[in-house]
PDB file of C-alpha atoms in Angstrom:
ATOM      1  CA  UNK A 368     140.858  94.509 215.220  1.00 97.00           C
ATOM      2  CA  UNK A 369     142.834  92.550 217.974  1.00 98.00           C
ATOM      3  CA  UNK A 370     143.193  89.189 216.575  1.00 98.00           C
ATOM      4  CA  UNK A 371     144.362  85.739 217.789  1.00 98.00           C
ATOM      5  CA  UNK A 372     146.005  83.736 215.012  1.00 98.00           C
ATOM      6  CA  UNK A 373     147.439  80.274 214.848  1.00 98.00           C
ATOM      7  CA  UNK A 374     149.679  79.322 211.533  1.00 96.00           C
ATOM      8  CA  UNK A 375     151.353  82.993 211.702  1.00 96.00           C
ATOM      9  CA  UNK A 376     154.568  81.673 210.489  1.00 95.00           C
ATOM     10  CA  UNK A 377     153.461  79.656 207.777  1.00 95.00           C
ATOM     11  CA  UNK A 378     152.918  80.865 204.068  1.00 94.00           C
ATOM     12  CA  UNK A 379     149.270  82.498 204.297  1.00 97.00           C
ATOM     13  CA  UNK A 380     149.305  83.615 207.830  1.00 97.00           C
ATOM     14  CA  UNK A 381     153.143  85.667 207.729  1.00 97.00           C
ATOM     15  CA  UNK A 382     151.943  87.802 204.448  1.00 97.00           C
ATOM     16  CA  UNK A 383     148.283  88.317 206.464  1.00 98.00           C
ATOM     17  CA  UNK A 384     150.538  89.689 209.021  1.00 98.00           C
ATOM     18  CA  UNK A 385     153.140  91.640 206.819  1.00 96.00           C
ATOM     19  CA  UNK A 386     150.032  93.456 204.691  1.00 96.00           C
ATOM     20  CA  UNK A 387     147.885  94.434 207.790  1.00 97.00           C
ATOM     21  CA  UNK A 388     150.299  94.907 211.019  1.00 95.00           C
ATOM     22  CA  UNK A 389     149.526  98.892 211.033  1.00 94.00           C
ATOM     23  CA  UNK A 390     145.585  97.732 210.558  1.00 96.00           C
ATOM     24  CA  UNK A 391     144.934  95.255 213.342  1.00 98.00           C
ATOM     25  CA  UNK A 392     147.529  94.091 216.396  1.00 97.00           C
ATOM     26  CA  UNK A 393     148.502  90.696 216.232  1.00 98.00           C
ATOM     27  CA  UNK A 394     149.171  87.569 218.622  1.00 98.00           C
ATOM     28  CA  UNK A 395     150.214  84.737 217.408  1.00 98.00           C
ATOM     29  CA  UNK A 396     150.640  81.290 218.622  1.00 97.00           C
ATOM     30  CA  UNK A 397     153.756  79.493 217.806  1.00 96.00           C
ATOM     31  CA  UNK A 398     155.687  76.399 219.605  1.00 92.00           C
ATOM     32  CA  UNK A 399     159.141  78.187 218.717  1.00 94.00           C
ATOM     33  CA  UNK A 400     158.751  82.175 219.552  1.00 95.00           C
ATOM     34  CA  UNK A 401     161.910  83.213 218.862  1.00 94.00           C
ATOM     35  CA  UNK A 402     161.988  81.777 215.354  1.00 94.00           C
ATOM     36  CA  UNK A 403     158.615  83.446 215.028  1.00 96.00           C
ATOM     37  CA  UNK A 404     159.804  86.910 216.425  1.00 96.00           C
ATOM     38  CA  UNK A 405     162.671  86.154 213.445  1.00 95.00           C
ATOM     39  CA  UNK A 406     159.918  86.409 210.609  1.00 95.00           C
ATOM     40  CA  UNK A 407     157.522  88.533 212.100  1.00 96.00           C
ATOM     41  CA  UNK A 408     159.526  90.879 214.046  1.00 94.00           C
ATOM     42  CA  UNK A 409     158.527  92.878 217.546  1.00 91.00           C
ATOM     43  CA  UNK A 410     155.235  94.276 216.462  1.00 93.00           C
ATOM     44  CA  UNK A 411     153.487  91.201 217.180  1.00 96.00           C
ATOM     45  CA  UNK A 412     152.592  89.624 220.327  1.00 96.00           C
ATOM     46  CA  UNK A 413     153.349  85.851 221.024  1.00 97.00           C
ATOM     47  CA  UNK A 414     152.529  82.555 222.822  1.00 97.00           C
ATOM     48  CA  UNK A 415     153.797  79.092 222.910  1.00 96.00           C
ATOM     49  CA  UNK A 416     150.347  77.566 223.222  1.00 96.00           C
ATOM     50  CA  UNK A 417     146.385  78.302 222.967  1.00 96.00           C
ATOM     51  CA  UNK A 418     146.423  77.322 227.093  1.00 95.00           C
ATOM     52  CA  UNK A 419     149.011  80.417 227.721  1.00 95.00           C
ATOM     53  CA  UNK A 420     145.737  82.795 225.628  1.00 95.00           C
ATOM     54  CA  UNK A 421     145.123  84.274 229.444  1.00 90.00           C
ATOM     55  CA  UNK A 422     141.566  85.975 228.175  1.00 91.00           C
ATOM     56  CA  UNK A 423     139.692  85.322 224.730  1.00 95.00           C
ATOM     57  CA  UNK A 424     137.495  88.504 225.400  1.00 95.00           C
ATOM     58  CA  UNK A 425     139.810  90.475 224.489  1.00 94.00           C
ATOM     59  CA  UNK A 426     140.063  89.556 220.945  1.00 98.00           C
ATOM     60  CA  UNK A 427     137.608  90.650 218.255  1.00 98.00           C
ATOM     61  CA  UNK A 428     138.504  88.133 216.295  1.00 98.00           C
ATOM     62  CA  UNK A 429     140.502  83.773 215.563  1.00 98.00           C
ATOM     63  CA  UNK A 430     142.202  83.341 212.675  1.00 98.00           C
ATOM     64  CA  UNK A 431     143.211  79.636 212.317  1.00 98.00           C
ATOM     65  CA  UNK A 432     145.540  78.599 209.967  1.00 98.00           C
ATOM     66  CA  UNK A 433     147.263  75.903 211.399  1.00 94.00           C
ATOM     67  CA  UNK A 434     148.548  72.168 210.142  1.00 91.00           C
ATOM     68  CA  UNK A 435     150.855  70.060 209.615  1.00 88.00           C
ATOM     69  CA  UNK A 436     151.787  69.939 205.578  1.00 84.00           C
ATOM     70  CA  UNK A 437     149.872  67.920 203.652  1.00 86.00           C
ATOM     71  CA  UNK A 438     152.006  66.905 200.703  1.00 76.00           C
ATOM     72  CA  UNK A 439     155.474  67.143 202.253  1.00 78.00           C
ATOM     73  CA  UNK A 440     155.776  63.738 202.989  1.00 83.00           C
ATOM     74  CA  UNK A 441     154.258  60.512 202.220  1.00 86.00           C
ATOM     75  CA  UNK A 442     150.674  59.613 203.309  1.00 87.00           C
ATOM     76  CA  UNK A 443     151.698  56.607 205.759  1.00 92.00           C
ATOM     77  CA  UNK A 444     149.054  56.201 208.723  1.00 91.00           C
ATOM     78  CA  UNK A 445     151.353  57.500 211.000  1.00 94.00           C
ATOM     79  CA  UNK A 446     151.637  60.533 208.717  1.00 93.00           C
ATOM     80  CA  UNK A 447     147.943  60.715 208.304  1.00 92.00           C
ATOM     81  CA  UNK A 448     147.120  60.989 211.913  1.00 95.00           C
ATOM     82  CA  UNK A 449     149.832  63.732 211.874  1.00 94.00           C
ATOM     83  CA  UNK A 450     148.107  65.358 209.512  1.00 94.00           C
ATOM     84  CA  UNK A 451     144.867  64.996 210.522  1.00 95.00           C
ATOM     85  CA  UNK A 452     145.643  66.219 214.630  1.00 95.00           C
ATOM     86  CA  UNK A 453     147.484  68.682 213.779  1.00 94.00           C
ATOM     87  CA  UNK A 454     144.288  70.412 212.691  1.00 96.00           C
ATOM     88  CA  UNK A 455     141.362  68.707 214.606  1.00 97.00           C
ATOM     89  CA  UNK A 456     142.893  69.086 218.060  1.00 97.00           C
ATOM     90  CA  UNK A 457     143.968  72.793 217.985  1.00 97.00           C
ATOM     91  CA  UNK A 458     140.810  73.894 215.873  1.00 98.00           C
ATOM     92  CA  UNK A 459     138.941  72.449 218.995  1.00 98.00           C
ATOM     93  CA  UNK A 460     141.039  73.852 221.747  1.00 97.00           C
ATOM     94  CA  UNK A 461     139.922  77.696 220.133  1.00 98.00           C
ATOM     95  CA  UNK A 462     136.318  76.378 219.582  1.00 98.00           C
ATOM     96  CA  UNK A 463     136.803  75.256 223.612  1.00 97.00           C
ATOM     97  CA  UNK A 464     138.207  78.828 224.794  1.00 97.00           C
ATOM     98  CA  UNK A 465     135.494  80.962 222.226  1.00 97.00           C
ATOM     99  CA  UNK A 466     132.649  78.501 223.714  1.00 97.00           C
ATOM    100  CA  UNK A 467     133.877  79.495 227.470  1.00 96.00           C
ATOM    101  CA  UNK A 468     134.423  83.294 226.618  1.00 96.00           C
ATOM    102  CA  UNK A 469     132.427  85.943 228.686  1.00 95.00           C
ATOM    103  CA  UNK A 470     132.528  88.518 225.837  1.00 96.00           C
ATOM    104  CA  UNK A 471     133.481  85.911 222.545  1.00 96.00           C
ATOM    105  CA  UNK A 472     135.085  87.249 219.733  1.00 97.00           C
ATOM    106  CA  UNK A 473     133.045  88.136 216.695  1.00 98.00           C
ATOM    107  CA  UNK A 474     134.202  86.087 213.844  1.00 98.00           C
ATOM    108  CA  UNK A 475     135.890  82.878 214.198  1.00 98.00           C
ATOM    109  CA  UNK A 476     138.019  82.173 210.831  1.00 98.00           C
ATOM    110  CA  UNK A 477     138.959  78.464 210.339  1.00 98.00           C
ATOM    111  CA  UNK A 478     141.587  76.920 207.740  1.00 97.00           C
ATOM    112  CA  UNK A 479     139.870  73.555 205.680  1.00 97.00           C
ATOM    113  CA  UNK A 480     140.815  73.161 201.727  1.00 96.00           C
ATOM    114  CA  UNK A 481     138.867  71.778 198.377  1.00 96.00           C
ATOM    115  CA  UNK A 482     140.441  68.906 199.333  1.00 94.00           C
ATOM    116  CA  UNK A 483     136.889  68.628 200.901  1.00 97.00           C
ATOM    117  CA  UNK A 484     135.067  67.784 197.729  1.00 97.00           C
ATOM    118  CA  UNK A 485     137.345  64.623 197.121  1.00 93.00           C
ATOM    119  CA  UNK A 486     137.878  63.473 193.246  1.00 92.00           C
ATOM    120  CA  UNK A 487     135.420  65.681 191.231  1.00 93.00           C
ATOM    121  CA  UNK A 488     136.564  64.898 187.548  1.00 90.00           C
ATOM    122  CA  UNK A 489     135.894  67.765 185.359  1.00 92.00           C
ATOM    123  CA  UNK A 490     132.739  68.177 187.036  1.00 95.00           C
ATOM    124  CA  UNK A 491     132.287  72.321 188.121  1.00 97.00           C
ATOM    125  CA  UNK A 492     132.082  72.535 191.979  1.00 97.00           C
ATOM    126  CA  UNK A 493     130.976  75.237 194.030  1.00 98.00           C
ATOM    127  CA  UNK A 494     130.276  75.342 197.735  1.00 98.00           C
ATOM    128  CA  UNK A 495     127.377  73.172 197.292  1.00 97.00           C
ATOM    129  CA  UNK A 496     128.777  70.304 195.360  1.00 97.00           C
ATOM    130  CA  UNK A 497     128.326  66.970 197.288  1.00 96.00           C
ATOM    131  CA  UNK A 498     131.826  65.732 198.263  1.00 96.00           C
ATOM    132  CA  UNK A 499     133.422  62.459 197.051  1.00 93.00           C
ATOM    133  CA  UNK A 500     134.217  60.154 200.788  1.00 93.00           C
ATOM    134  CA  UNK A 501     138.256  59.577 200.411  1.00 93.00           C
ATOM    135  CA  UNK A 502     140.921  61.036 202.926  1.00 93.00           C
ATOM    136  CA  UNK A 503     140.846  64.369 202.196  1.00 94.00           C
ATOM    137  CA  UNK A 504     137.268  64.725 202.763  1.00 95.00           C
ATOM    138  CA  UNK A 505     137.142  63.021 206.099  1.00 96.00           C
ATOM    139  CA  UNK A 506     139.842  65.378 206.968  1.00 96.00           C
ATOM    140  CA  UNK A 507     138.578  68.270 206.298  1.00 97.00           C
ATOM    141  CA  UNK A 508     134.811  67.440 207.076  1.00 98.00           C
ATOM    142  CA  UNK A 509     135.750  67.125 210.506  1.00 98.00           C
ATOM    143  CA  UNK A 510     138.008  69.811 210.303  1.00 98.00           C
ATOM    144  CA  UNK A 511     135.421  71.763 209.598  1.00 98.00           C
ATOM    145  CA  UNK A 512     132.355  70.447 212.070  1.00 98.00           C
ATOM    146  CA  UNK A 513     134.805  71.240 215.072  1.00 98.00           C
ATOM    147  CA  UNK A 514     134.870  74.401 213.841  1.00 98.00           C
ATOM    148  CA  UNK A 515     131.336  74.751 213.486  1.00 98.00           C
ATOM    149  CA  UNK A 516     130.762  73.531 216.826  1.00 98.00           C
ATOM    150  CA  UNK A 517     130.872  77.513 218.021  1.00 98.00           C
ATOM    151  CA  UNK A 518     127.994  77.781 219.975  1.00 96.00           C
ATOM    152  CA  UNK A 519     128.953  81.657 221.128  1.00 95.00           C
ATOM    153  CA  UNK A 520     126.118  83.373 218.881  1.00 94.00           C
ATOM    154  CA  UNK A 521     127.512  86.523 218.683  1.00 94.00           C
ATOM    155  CA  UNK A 522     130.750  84.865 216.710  1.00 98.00           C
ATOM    156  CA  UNK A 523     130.734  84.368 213.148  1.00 98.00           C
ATOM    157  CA  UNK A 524     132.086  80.946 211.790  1.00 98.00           C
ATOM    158  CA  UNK A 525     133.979  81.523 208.202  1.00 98.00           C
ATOM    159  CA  UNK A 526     135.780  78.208 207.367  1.00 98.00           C
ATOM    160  CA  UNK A 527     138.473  78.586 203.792  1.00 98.00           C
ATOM    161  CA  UNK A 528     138.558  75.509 201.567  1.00 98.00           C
ATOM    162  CA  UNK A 529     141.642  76.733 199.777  1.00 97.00           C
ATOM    163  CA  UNK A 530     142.865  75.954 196.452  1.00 95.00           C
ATOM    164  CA  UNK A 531     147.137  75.583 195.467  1.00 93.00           C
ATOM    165  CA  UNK A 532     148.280  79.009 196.891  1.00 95.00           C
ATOM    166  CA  UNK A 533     151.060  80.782 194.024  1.00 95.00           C
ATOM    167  CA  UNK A 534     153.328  82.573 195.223  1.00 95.00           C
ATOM    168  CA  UNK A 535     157.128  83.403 194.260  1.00 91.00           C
ATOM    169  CA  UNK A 536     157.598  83.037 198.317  1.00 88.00           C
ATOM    170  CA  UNK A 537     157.901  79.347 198.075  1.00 83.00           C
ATOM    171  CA  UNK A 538     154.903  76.867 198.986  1.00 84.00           C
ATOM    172  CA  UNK A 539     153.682  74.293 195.748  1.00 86.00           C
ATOM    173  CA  UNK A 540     154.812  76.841 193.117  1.00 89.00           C
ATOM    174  CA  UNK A 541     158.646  76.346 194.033  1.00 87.00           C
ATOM    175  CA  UNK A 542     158.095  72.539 193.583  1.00 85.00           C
ATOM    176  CA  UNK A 543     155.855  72.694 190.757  1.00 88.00           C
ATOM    177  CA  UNK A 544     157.931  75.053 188.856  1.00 90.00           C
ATOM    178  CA  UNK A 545     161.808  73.657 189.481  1.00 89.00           C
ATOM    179  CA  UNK A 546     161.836  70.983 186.700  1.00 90.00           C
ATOM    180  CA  UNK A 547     160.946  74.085 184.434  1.00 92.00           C
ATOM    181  CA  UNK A 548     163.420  75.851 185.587  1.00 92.00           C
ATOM    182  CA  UNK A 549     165.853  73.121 185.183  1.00 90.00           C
ATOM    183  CA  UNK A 550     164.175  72.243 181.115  1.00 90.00           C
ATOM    184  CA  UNK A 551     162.447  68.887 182.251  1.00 89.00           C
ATOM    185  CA  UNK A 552     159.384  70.019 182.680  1.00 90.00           C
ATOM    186  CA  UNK A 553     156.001  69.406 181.244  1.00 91.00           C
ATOM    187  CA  UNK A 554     152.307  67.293 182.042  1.00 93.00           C
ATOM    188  CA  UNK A 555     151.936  65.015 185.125  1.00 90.00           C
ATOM    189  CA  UNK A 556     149.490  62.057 184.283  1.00 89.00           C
ATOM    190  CA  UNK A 557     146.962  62.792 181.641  1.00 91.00           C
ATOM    191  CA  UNK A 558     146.902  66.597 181.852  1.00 92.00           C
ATOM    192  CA  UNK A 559     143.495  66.884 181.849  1.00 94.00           C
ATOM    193  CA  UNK A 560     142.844  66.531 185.600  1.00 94.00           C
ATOM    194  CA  UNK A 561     142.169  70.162 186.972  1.00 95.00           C
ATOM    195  CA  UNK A 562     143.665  72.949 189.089  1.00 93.00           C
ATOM    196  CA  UNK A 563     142.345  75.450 191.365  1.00 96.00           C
ATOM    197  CA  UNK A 564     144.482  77.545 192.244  1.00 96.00           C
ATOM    198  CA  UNK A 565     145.076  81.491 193.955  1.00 98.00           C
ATOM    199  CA  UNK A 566     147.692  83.999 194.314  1.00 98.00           C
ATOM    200  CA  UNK A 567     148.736  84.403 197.764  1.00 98.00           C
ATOM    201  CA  UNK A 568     147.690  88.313 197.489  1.00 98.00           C
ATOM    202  CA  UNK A 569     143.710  87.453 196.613  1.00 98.00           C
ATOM    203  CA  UNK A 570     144.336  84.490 199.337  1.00 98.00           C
ATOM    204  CA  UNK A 571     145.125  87.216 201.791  1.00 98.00           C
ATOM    205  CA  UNK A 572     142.915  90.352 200.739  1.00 98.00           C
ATOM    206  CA  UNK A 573     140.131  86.884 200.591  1.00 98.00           C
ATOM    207  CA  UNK A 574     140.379  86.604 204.258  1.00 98.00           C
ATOM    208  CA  UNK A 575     140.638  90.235 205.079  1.00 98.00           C
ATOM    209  CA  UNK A 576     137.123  90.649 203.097  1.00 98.00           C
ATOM    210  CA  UNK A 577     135.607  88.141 204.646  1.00 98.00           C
ATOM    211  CA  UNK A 578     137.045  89.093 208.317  1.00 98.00           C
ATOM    212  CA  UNK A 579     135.457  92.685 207.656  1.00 97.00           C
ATOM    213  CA  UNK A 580     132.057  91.046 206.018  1.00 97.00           C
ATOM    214  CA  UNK A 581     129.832  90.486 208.933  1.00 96.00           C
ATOM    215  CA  UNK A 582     127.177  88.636 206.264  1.00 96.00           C
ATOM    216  CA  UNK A 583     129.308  86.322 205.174  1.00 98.00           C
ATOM    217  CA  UNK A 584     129.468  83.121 207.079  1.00 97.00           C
ATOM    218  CA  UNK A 585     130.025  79.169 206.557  1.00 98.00           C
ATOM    219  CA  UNK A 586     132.242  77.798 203.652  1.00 98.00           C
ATOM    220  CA  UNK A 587     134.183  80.228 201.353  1.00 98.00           C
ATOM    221  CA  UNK A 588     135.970  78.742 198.163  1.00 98.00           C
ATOM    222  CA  UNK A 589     139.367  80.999 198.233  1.00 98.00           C
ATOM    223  CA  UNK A 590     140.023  79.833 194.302  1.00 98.00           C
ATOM    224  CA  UNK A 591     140.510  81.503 191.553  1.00 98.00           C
ATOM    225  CA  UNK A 592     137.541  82.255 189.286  1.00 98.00           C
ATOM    226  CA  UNK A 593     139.429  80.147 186.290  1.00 96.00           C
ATOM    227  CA  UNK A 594     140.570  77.031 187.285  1.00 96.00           C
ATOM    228  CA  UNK A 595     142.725  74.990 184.461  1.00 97.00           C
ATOM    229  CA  UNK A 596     143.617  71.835 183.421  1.00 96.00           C
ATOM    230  CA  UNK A 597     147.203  70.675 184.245  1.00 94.00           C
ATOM    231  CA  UNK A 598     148.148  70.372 180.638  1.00 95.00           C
ATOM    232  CA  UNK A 599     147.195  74.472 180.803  1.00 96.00           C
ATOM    233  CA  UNK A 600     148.890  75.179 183.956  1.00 94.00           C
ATOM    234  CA  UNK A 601     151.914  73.370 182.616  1.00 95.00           C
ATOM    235  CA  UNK A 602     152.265  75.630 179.225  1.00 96.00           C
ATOM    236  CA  UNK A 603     151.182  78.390 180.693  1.00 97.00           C
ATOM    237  CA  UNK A 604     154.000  78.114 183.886  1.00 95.00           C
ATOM    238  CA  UNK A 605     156.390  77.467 180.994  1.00 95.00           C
ATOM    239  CA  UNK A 606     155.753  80.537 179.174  1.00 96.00           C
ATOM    240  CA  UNK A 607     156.205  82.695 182.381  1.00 95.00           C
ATOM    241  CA  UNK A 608     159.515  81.165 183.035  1.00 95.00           C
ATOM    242  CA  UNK A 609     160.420  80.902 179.499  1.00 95.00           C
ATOM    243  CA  UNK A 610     161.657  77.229 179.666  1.00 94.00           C
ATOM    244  CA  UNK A 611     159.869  74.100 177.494  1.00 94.00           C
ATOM    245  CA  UNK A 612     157.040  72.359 178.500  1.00 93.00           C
ATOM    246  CA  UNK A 613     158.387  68.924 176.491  1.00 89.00           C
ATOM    247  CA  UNK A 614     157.462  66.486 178.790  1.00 91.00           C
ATOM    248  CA  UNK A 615     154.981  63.993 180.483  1.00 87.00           C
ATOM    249  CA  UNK A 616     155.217  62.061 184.046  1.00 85.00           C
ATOM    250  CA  UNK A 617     152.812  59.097 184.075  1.00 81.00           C
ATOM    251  CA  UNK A 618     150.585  58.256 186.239  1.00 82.00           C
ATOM    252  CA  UNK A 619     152.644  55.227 187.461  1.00 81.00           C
ATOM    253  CA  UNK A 620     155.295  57.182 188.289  1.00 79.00           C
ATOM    254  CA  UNK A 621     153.718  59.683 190.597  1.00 74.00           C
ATOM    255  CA  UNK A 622     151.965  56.988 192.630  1.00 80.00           C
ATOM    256  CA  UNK A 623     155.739  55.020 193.248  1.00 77.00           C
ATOM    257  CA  UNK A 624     156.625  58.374 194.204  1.00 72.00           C
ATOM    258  CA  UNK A 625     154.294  60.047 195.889  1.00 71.00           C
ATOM    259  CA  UNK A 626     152.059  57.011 197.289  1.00 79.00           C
ATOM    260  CA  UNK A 627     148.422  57.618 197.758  1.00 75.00           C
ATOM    261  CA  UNK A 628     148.902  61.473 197.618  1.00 70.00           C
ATOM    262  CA  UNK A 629     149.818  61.695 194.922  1.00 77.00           C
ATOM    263  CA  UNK A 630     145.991  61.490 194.103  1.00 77.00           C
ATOM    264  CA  UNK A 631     145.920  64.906 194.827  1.00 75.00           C
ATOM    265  CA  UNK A 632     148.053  65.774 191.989  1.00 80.00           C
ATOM    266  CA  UNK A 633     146.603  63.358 189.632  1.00 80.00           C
ATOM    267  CA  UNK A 634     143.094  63.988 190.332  1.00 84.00           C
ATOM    268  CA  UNK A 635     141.419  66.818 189.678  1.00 84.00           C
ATOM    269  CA  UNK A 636     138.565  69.705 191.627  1.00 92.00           C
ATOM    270  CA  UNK A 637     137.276  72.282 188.792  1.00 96.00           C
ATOM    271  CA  UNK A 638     136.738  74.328 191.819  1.00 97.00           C
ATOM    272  CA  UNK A 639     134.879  78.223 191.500  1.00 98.00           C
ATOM    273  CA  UNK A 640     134.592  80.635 194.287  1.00 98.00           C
ATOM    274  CA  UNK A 641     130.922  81.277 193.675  1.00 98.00           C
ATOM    275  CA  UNK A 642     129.821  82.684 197.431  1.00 98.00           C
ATOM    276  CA  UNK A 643     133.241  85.091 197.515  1.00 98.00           C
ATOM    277  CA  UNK A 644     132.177  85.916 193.918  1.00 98.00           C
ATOM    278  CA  UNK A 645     128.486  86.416 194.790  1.00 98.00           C
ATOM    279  CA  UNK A 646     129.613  88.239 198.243  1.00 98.00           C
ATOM    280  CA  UNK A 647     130.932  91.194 196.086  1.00 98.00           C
ATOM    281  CA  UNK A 648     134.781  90.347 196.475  1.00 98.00           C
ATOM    282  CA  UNK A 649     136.870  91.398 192.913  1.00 98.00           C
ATOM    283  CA  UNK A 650     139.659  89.269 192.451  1.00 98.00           C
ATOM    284  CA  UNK A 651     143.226  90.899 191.714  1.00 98.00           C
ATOM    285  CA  UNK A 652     144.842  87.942 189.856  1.00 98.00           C
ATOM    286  CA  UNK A 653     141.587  86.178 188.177  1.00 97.00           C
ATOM    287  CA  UNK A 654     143.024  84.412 185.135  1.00 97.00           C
ATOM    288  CA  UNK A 655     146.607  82.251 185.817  1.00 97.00           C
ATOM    289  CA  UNK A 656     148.319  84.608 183.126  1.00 96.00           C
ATOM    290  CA  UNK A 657     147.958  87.510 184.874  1.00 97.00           C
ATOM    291  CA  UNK A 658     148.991  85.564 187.923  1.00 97.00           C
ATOM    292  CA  UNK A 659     152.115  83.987 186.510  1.00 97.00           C
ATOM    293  CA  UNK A 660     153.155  87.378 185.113  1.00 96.00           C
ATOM    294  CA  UNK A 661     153.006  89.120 188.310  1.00 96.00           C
ATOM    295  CA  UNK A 662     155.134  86.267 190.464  1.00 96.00           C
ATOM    296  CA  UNK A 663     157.608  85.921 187.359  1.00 94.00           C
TER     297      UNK A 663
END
């Protein structure tokens, strides 16, 4: 396939790249193309902007995985609205150029996160959970209705509410695993909120199943099928890195320093891929164990 992809420097979209260059060809946008030629070397194509994309019909398919990080820095409105443009406006500038294509392409893949359900407890959620209204939710809600605003249809709409992506490559792993490392370790607020999680390489082979599936369509959990509890994640992290697990953060402490994201540490989504499950796709790395073991 000839793809368009936005995000191909970031954590998901470089290791897409990396597994299937001699598969598809590749253009990808990016604001700083030499830095991008850096990671992803000459085999790629690039572009500083969707508006330089001279003709859409020539791509079979969108892969959009771009954003501003969500838990890098603290959620002040200014930060927010960072956040929350960074997805909205480029999602719709594709959706625009798709829309106005001759000869569309034939899937249209769009980023979004299980940060859609909002606080779900302990509850189990699958794709058809009803969604709890706080920031996350509004964010990707209308993250996702501009990218279901496709109205090309001969193109596919896929849209990936994605869990915490492990890898040894860096992302939430490196932060969440450093005060193991260093033997201060150990449960952040009760432990019993819940984590769903994926390895990077199901998060990639995810998306290449469901670029090649023309059935599937609409909202894919990419989560592991076993989703744990913090207080799990937390031994189980230890034991891969061999380090104690002796310690507890409180609540109060994340929220002076984190602020109000910290509610997405602190609260938890018990979240199951049950369409990418039901689809047919077999998951490499299904239990954390067996993911741990591979990164460490």
């Amino acid at each position: 396939m000839n793809i368009l992809m936005t995000g191909g420097t970031g954590l998901i979209g470089s290791e897409f790249i990396r597994q299937f260059t001699d598969e598809h060809t590749f253009t990808v946008v990016s604001r700083n193309i030499a830095k991008a030629k850096e990671l992803l070397g000459n085999g790629v194509e690039y572009v500083e902007s969707v508006a330089d994309v001279q003709n859409f019909d020539t791509f079979d398919a969108v892969i959009n995985l771009a954003g501003e990080p969500i838990a890098d820095k603290r959620w002040t409105d200014t930060q927010k609205k960072k956040i929350c443009e960074s997805r909205w406006n480029i999602t719709a500038e594709l959706v625009s150029r798709i829309n106005d294509s001759t000869s569309p392409p034939d899937v249209f893949i769009s980023g979004s996160a299980i940060g859609f359900y909002g606080n779900q407890g302990d509850r189990v959620v699958s794709e058809d959970t009803p969604p709890h209204n706080e920031f996350t939710h509004e964010l990707c809600a209308k993250w996702e209705a501009i990218a279901n605003s496709v109205v090309q249809e001969n193109t596919r709409v896929v849209t990936l509410r994605t869990g915490v992506v492990l890898t040894e490559k860096g992302g939430a792993l490196d932060k969440m695993a450093l005060p193991f490392k260093l033997g201060t370790g150990g449960t952040l607020g009760s432990g019993k909120q819940y984590l769903a999680w994926i390895h990077l390489q199901d998060m990639v082979q995810g998306i290449s199943f469901l670029l090649n599936n023309s059935s599937c369509r609409g909202a894919f959990n990419l989560t592991a099928p076993v989703p744990v509890t913090n207080k799990e994640f937390s031994k189980s992290l230890a034991k891969a890195l061999k380090r104690p697990c002796l310690f507890n953060v409180p609540s109060f402490v994340m929220k002076i320093a984190m602020g109000e994201s910290s509610t997405m540490i602190l609260e938890g989504q018990r979240v199951i891929p049950e369409k990418l499950v039901a689809a047919g796709y077999k998951f490499t790395f299904p239990s954390l164990t067996e993911a741990l073991s591979d990164i460490y």
